Amino acid sequence: MSGVLNNSAYLRVFNKPGPGVQGAMVAAMPAGSLIGALLATQLADRLGRKKTVILAGMIWVIGSILQCASIDRGMLVIGRIISGISVGLSSAVVPIYQSEITPPSIRGRIVSLQQWSITWGILIQYFIQFGCSYIDGVASFRIPWGLQMIPAIILSLGMTMFPESPRYLFDQGRENEALQVLADLHGGGDINNELVVLEYEEIKHQICFERTEGAKSYLDLLKPGNSRRVMLGCTLRMWSQLTGVNVMMYYIIYVFRGAGLTGTRGNLIADSVQYVLNVAFTVPAILYIDKWGRRPMLVIGTLLMGFWLCLVGGLQARFGHWGPVDGDTIWLVTDHDAATKAIIVCSYFFVCSYAMTMGPVSWTYPAELYSLRTRGKAVSLATAANWAFNTALAYAVPPGLASIAWKTYFIFATFNFAACIHIFFMFPETVGRTLEEVEEIFQQGHIFTAWKIGREVGRKTLKEVITKDKVERES
C-alpha cells in the first residue's frame, strides 16, 4: 500500500481517506492474517505443511482479484482481508516446514530466507507501483494489485514438486516415507547416512513421547514445560512489530513527508532506497545467523533500532512544526535541509538494523522453540500475536503521526529498549541444535538468567541417541 498512498487516482477513487480510515484500510490485511494464523494449526496438522502452503497461494489469488477490481473502500477491505488470510496461513506454516526439512547447521539460514523473500517481494512490488505511478488513471494502482497474484501462482505450482515434512509424515504413521525424505534431503538418498539416522531416531523418540504427552488443545500450551516457550515465541513476534518497522514500511511516505521531503516523485525515490537497503542488509543475517547466534543479534538489533528512532524523534522535535501539506496539517521540518537529510539517513540506518537482526531472527526463533506436538498450535499462536500487533499498529500509526507527531518515534524507541532487556534476561540461545535437542535447553531452567545456558547444551551424537533409545526400550 505504501506506494499508492499519495497516488492521485487512488485518492480520487477511494475519496481521499483520512488518517483513521487509511489506517483501517491498511490494517485490513494484517487483520485477515490474524485469522489465517489461527486457522493454520488445524490445516497444517490435518492437511500437512505442503498442502496448506498450496492452499494459501490459491487464497491469495482470490484476494488479489478483488483488490484489483475494487471500486470502493468496502470491496478493497474485503479483498485485503482475504489476501491477509493467505499471508497468515503461509507465515505460520512456511517457517515450520522450513525448520522441519533442514539440518540444524543451516536451519537459521534457510528460515531466514523467508524474511529475505519478503524483502524482495516488498522491493519488487514497490518499484512496480513506482513505475505505474507514471500512468494516468486507475491503472496506476490496479496493475500492481493485479500483478501480485503471479508469485502466489508460482508458489502453489512449485510446492507440488516439494516433499512433505518428514516430521509430519512420521506423525501420520508413514515412517518409511519420512526416512526416505530425510535421506533425500540430508544424505544424498542414503538412508544409512549418520545425520539421517540421527534425525530419524530423534524424531521417532520425540514422537513416541509426544503422542502421550503432546498438546491436544490450545489450553495444553499452558501446561508446565510449554508455557515458557509459548510466551517466548509470542512475545518475540510482538516485539518484532513494536520495533516500529512497519512505520517505516507501511507509512514511509508519511515519515519522509514530515521530514520535509514533500515532492511526490522525490519522496517515492527516497522511499525506494530503504527497500533496497532492506533486501541488501538481510543477506549478512542469512549468511551468519548460524554463527552469530540468535541472542546477540536480537540484543544488538533492538539497541540500535531504539537509538535511531530516538534520533529521528529528536530531530523532528527540534526542527519541526505544524504546517499545511497537500491540504493536510502535519508536523514537518521546513527550511532545514541538514535536518531533513539526517532524518532520512537515520530512517535508513533503522531499516538496515532491522534487516540484519530482528527481521530474520523473529521468524527463525519461534519455529525452532517447540516440540512436534505443540509446534503447529504454538507457531500459529506466535504468528497470530505478530498479526494482532501488526493490525493494531497499522491502524494506530496514521492518527498517531497526525496528533502526537514526533512523540510517536520515542514510543517505539522505548519498546525497543524494553525488548532488549526482556531478550537479554529470558531468551536462551537455540543455534545449532536439532529441533529435538532444543527440549533439553528448557530443562535447564534459568528462566530469568537465560545467558547461563551455553551453546553446547542439548547437543548429542548418534551414539548417544541410540544408547538412550535402547535404555528406554529395556526399561
Short mmCIF file of N, CA, C and O in Angstrom, two decimals, residues 365-444:
data_model
loop_
_atom_site.label_atom_id
_atom_site.label_comp_id
_atom_site.label_asym_id
_atom_site.label_seq_id
_atom_site.Cartn_x
_atom_site.Cartn_y
_atom_site.Cartn_z
N TYR A 365 13.50 -18.00 15.24
CA TYR A 365 13.49 -18.42 16.64
C TYR A 365 12.19 -19.13 17.05
O TYR A 365 12.24 -20.22 17.62
N PRO A 366 11.00 -18.55 16.78
CA PRO A 366 9.77 -19.26 17.19
C PRO A 366 9.60 -20.62 16.53
O PRO A 366 9.06 -21.54 17.14
N ALA A 367 10.09 -20.77 15.29
CA ALA A 367 9.91 -22.03 14.57
C ALA A 367 10.72 -23.16 15.17
O ALA A 367 10.41 -24.34 14.93
N GLU A 368 11.78 -22.85 15.95
CA GLU A 368 12.62 -23.90 16.49
C GLU A 368 12.46 -24.08 18.00
O GLU A 368 13.18 -24.85 18.62
N LEU A 369 11.52 -23.39 18.61
CA LEU A 369 11.33 -23.45 20.05
C LEU A 369 10.55 -24.68 20.51
O LEU A 369 10.77 -25.20 21.60
N TYR A 370 9.62 -25.16 19.67
CA TYR A 370 8.57 -26.05 20.17
C TYR A 370 8.78 -27.50 19.78
O TYR A 370 9.42 -27.82 18.78
N SER A 371 8.17 -28.39 20.56
CA SER A 371 8.14 -29.81 20.23
C SER A 371 7.13 -30.04 19.11
O SER A 371 6.31 -29.19 18.81
N LEU A 372 7.20 -31.24 18.51
CA LEU A 372 6.36 -31.52 17.34
C LEU A 372 4.88 -31.40 17.64
O LEU A 372 4.13 -30.79 16.88
N ARG A 373 4.43 -31.97 18.78
CA ARG A 373 3.01 -31.99 19.09
C ARG A 373 2.46 -30.59 19.36
O ARG A 373 1.28 -30.33 19.16
N THR A 374 3.30 -29.69 19.83
CA THR A 374 2.82 -28.33 20.10
C THR A 374 3.20 -27.36 19.00
O THR A 374 2.71 -26.24 18.99
N ARG A 375 4.07 -27.79 18.07
CA ARG A 375 4.64 -26.84 17.12
C ARG A 375 3.58 -26.15 16.27
O ARG A 375 3.61 -24.93 16.09
N GLY A 376 2.65 -26.92 15.73
CA GLY A 376 1.63 -26.32 14.88
C GLY A 376 0.82 -25.26 15.61
O GLY A 376 0.66 -24.14 15.14
N LYS A 377 0.32 -25.63 16.79
CA LYS A 377 -0.51 -24.68 17.57
C LYS A 377 0.32 -23.51 18.09
O LYS A 377 -0.11 -22.36 18.06
N ALA A 378 1.53 -23.80 18.59
CA ALA A 378 2.34 -22.75 19.20
C ALA A 378 2.84 -21.74 18.17
O ALA A 378 2.82 -20.53 18.42
N VAL A 379 3.29 -22.23 17.01
CA VAL A 379 3.77 -21.31 15.98
C VAL A 379 2.61 -20.47 15.44
O VAL A 379 2.76 -19.27 15.18
N SER A 380 1.44 -21.08 15.28
CA SER A 380 0.30 -20.31 14.80
C SER A 380 -0.11 -19.25 15.82
O SER A 380 -0.49 -18.13 15.45
N LEU A 381 0.02 -19.57 17.11
CA LEU A 381 -0.29 -18.59 18.14
C LEU A 381 0.71 -17.44 18.12
O LEU A 381 0.34 -16.27 18.25
N ALA A 382 1.99 -17.78 17.95
CA ALA A 382 3.01 -16.73 17.86
C ALA A 382 2.79 -15.87 16.63
O ALA A 382 2.92 -14.63 16.69
N THR A 383 2.45 -16.51 15.52
CA THR A 383 2.19 -15.75 14.30
C THR A 383 0.95 -14.89 14.45
O THR A 383 0.88 -13.76 13.94
N ALA A 384 -0.06 -15.42 15.17
CA ALA A 384 -1.27 -14.63 15.43
C ALA A 384 -0.94 -13.40 16.27
O ALA A 384 -1.48 -12.31 16.03
N ALA A 385 -0.04 -13.56 17.25
CA ALA A 385 0.40 -12.40 18.04
C ALA A 385 1.06 -11.36 17.15
O ALA A 385 0.84 -10.16 17.30
N ASN A 386 1.87 -11.84 16.20
CA ASN A 386 2.52 -10.94 15.24
C ASN A 386 1.48 -10.11 14.49
O ASN A 386 1.58 -8.88 14.41
N TRP A 387 0.46 -10.79 13.96
CA TRP A 387 -0.51 -10.09 13.14
C TRP A 387 -1.49 -9.27 13.96
O TRP A 387 -2.03 -8.27 13.48
N ALA A 388 -1.73 -9.67 15.20
CA ALA A 388 -2.59 -8.86 16.07
C ALA A 388 -1.95 -7.50 16.32
O ALA A 388 -2.61 -6.45 16.21
N PHE A 389 -0.65 -7.49 16.65
CA PHE A 389 0.02 -6.22 16.88
C PHE A 389 0.25 -5.46 15.58
O PHE A 389 0.20 -4.23 15.55
N ASN A 390 0.47 -6.18 14.49
CA ASN A 390 0.59 -5.54 13.19
C ASN A 390 -0.69 -4.80 12.83
O ASN A 390 -0.66 -3.65 12.36
N THR A 391 -1.84 -5.45 13.08
CA THR A 391 -3.14 -4.82 12.81
C THR A 391 -3.32 -3.56 13.64
O THR A 391 -3.72 -2.51 13.12
N ALA A 392 -3.04 -3.68 14.93
CA ALA A 392 -3.22 -2.53 15.82
C ALA A 392 -2.34 -1.36 15.41
O ALA A 392 -2.79 -0.20 15.37
N LEU A 393 -1.09 -1.65 15.06
CA LEU A 393 -0.17 -0.57 14.70
C LEU A 393 -0.49 0.03 13.33
O LEU A 393 -0.38 1.24 13.13
N ALA A 394 -0.90 -0.84 12.39
CA ALA A 394 -1.27 -0.32 11.07
C ALA A 394 -2.43 0.66 11.18
O ALA A 394 -2.49 1.67 10.46
N TYR A 395 -3.34 0.37 12.10
CA TYR A 395 -4.48 1.26 12.31
C TYR A 395 -4.09 2.52 13.09
O TYR A 395 -4.57 3.61 12.82
N ALA A 396 -3.21 2.37 14.08
CA ALA A 396 -2.95 3.46 15.02
C ALA A 396 -1.90 4.46 14.56
O ALA A 396 -1.92 5.62 14.99
N VAL A 397 -0.98 4.05 13.69
CA VAL A 397 0.13 4.95 13.33
C VAL A 397 -0.31 6.21 12.60
O VAL A 397 0.14 7.31 12.96
N PRO A 398 -1.17 6.15 11.57
CA PRO A 398 -1.56 7.41 10.92
C PRO A 398 -2.19 8.43 11.87
O PRO A 398 -1.78 9.60 11.87
N PRO A 399 -3.17 8.02 12.72
CA PRO A 399 -3.67 9.00 13.70
C PRO A 399 -2.58 9.46 14.67
O PRO A 399 -2.58 10.62 15.10
N GLY A 400 -1.65 8.57 15.02
CA GLY A 400 -0.57 8.94 15.93
C GLY A 400 0.32 10.00 15.33
O GLY A 400 0.64 11.01 15.98
N LEU A 401 0.73 9.81 14.08
CA LEU A 401 1.57 10.81 13.41
C LEU A 401 0.81 12.12 13.23
O LEU A 401 1.41 13.21 13.26
N ALA A 402 -0.51 12.03 13.04
CA ALA A 402 -1.31 13.24 12.83
C ALA A 402 -1.57 14.01 14.13
O ALA A 402 -1.87 15.20 14.08
N SER A 403 -1.45 13.34 15.28
CA SER A 403 -1.81 14.00 16.54
C SER A 403 -0.60 14.26 17.45
O SER A 403 -0.41 15.38 17.93
N ILE A 404 0.22 13.24 17.69
CA ILE A 404 1.37 13.44 18.58
C ILE A 404 2.69 13.51 17.84
O ILE A 404 3.74 13.69 18.45
N ALA A 405 2.65 13.34 16.52
CA ALA A 405 3.80 13.60 15.64
C ALA A 405 5.08 12.92 16.11
O ALA A 405 5.14 11.69 16.22
N TRP A 406 6.12 13.72 16.42
CA TRP A 406 7.46 13.20 16.74
C TRP A 406 7.48 12.31 17.98
O TRP A 406 8.36 11.46 18.12
N LYS A 407 6.52 12.46 18.86
CA LYS A 407 6.49 11.63 20.07
C LYS A 407 6.26 10.15 19.71
O LYS A 407 6.63 9.26 20.49
N THR A 408 5.66 9.91 18.55
CA THR A 408 5.42 8.54 18.10
C THR A 408 6.73 7.76 18.04
O THR A 408 6.79 6.58 18.42
N TYR A 409 7.80 8.40 17.57
CA TYR A 409 9.08 7.72 17.42
C TYR A 409 9.68 7.35 18.77
O TYR A 409 10.31 6.30 18.91
N PHE A 410 9.48 8.19 19.77
CA PHE A 410 10.01 7.89 21.09
C PHE A 410 9.25 6.73 21.75
O PHE A 410 9.82 5.96 22.52
N ILE A 411 7.96 6.59 21.41
CA ILE A 411 7.19 5.45 21.92
C ILE A 411 7.79 4.15 21.41
O ILE A 411 8.02 3.20 22.17
N PHE A 412 8.07 4.10 20.10
CA PHE A 412 8.64 2.89 19.52
C PHE A 412 10.08 2.66 19.99
O PHE A 412 10.52 1.51 20.15
N ALA A 413 10.83 3.73 20.22
CA ALA A 413 12.18 3.58 20.76
C ALA A 413 12.13 2.92 22.14
O ALA A 413 12.95 2.04 22.46
N THR A 414 11.18 3.33 22.96
CA THR A 414 11.01 2.74 24.29
C THR A 414 10.69 1.25 24.19
O THR A 414 11.20 0.44 24.97
N PHE A 415 9.84 0.89 23.24
CA PHE A 415 9.53 -0.52 23.03
C PHE A 415 10.80 -1.32 22.70
O PHE A 415 10.99 -2.45 23.17
N ASN A 416 11.67 -0.74 21.88
CA ASN A 416 12.91 -1.44 21.51
C ASN A 416 13.80 -1.68 22.72
O ASN A 416 14.37 -2.77 22.89
N PHE A 417 13.95 -0.67 23.58
CA PHE A 417 14.79 -0.83 24.76
C PHE A 417 14.18 -1.85 25.74
O PHE A 417 14.91 -2.63 26.36
N ALA A 418 12.86 -1.86 25.86
CA ALA A 418 12.19 -2.85 26.71
C ALA A 418 12.40 -4.26 26.15
O ALA A 418 12.65 -5.21 26.91
N ALA A 419 12.34 -4.39 24.82
CA ALA A 419 12.57 -5.70 24.18
C ALA A 419 13.99 -6.18 24.44
O ALA A 419 14.22 -7.37 24.72
N CYS A 420 14.96 -5.27 24.39
CA CYS A 420 16.36 -5.63 24.62
C CYS A 420 16.53 -6.23 26.02
O CYS A 420 17.20 -7.26 26.19
N ILE A 421 15.94 -5.60 27.02
CA ILE A 421 16.04 -6.09 28.40
C ILE A 421 15.38 -7.46 28.54
O ILE A 421 15.93 -8.39 29.13
N HIS A 422 14.20 -7.60 27.96
CA HIS A 422 13.46 -8.87 28.03
C HIS A 422 14.25 -10.00 27.38
O HIS A 422 14.39 -11.10 27.93
N ILE A 423 14.79 -9.74 26.20
CA ILE A 423 15.54 -10.76 25.46
C ILE A 423 16.80 -11.16 26.22
O ILE A 423 17.14 -12.34 26.33
N PHE A 424 17.51 -10.18 26.77
CA PHE A 424 18.76 -10.48 27.47
C PHE A 424 18.54 -11.41 28.65
O PHE A 424 19.32 -12.35 28.87
N PHE A 425 17.49 -11.19 29.41
CA PHE A 425 17.27 -11.96 30.62
C PHE A 425 16.54 -13.29 30.40
O PHE A 425 16.73 -14.24 31.16
N MET A 426 15.71 -13.40 29.35
CA MET A 426 14.79 -14.53 29.29
C MET A 426 14.88 -15.41 28.04
O MET A 426 14.28 -16.48 28.00
N PHE A 427 15.63 -15.00 27.02
CA PHE A 427 15.66 -15.77 25.77
C PHE A 427 16.94 -16.59 25.67
O PHE A 427 18.02 -16.04 25.48
N PRO A 428 16.86 -17.94 25.78
CA PRO A 428 18.06 -18.77 25.66
C PRO A 428 18.50 -18.90 24.20
O PRO A 428 17.70 -18.72 23.28
N GLU A 429 19.76 -19.25 24.03
CA GLU A 429 20.30 -19.47 22.68
C GLU A 429 19.85 -20.84 22.16
O GLU A 429 19.88 -21.83 22.90
N THR A 430 19.44 -20.92 20.89
CA THR A 430 18.99 -22.18 20.29
C THR A 430 19.81 -22.57 19.07
O THR A 430 19.51 -23.59 18.44
N VAL A 431 20.83 -21.81 18.74
CA VAL A 431 21.56 -22.05 17.50
C VAL A 431 22.25 -23.40 17.52
O VAL A 431 22.77 -23.86 18.53
N GLY A 432 22.22 -24.11 16.36
CA GLY A 432 22.99 -25.33 16.18
C GLY A 432 22.38 -26.60 16.71
O GLY A 432 22.97 -27.68 16.55
N ARG A 433 21.22 -26.55 17.35
CA ARG A 433 20.59 -27.78 17.85
C ARG A 433 19.55 -28.29 16.87
O ARG A 433 18.96 -27.53 16.12
N THR A 434 19.32 -29.61 16.92
CA THR A 434 18.16 -30.14 16.21
C THR A 434 16.92 -29.70 16.97
O THR A 434 16.99 -29.29 18.13
N LEU A 435 15.77 -29.84 16.34
CA LEU A 435 14.53 -29.43 16.99
C LEU A 435 14.26 -30.29 18.22
O LEU A 435 13.61 -29.84 19.17
N GLU A 436 14.76 -31.53 18.21
CA GLU A 436 14.56 -32.39 19.36
C GLU A 436 15.53 -32.02 20.50
O GLU A 436 15.20 -32.15 21.69
N GLU A 437 16.74 -31.57 20.16
CA GLU A 437 17.71 -31.20 21.18
C GLU A 437 17.33 -29.93 21.92
O GLU A 437 17.78 -29.69 23.05
N VAL A 438 16.49 -29.09 21.28
CA VAL A 438 16.03 -27.86 21.93
C VAL A 438 15.30 -28.18 23.23
O VAL A 438 15.28 -27.37 24.17
N GLU A 439 14.69 -29.38 23.29
CA GLU A 439 13.97 -29.78 24.51
C GLU A 439 14.84 -29.65 25.75
O GLU A 439 14.39 -29.18 26.80
N GLU A 440 16.10 -30.06 25.64
CA GLU A 440 16.98 -30.06 26.80
C GLU A 440 17.37 -28.66 27.25
O GLU A 440 17.73 -28.45 28.41
N ILE A 441 17.32 -27.70 26.34
CA ILE A 441 17.64 -26.32 26.71
C ILE A 441 16.69 -25.85 27.81
O ILE A 441 17.10 -25.23 28.80
N PHE A 442 15.42 -26.18 27.64
CA PHE A 442 14.41 -25.68 28.58
C PHE A 442 14.32 -26.53 29.84
O PHE A 442 13.65 -26.14 30.79
N GLN A 443 14.99 -27.66 29.84
CA GLN A 443 15.07 -28.45 31.06
C GLN A 443 16.14 -27.91 32.01
O GLN A 443 16.23 -28.33 33.15
N GLN A 444 16.94 -26.95 31.52
CA GLN A 444 18.00 -26.37 32.34
C GLN A 444 17.48 -25.34 33.34
O GLN A 444 18.19 -24.95 34.26
#
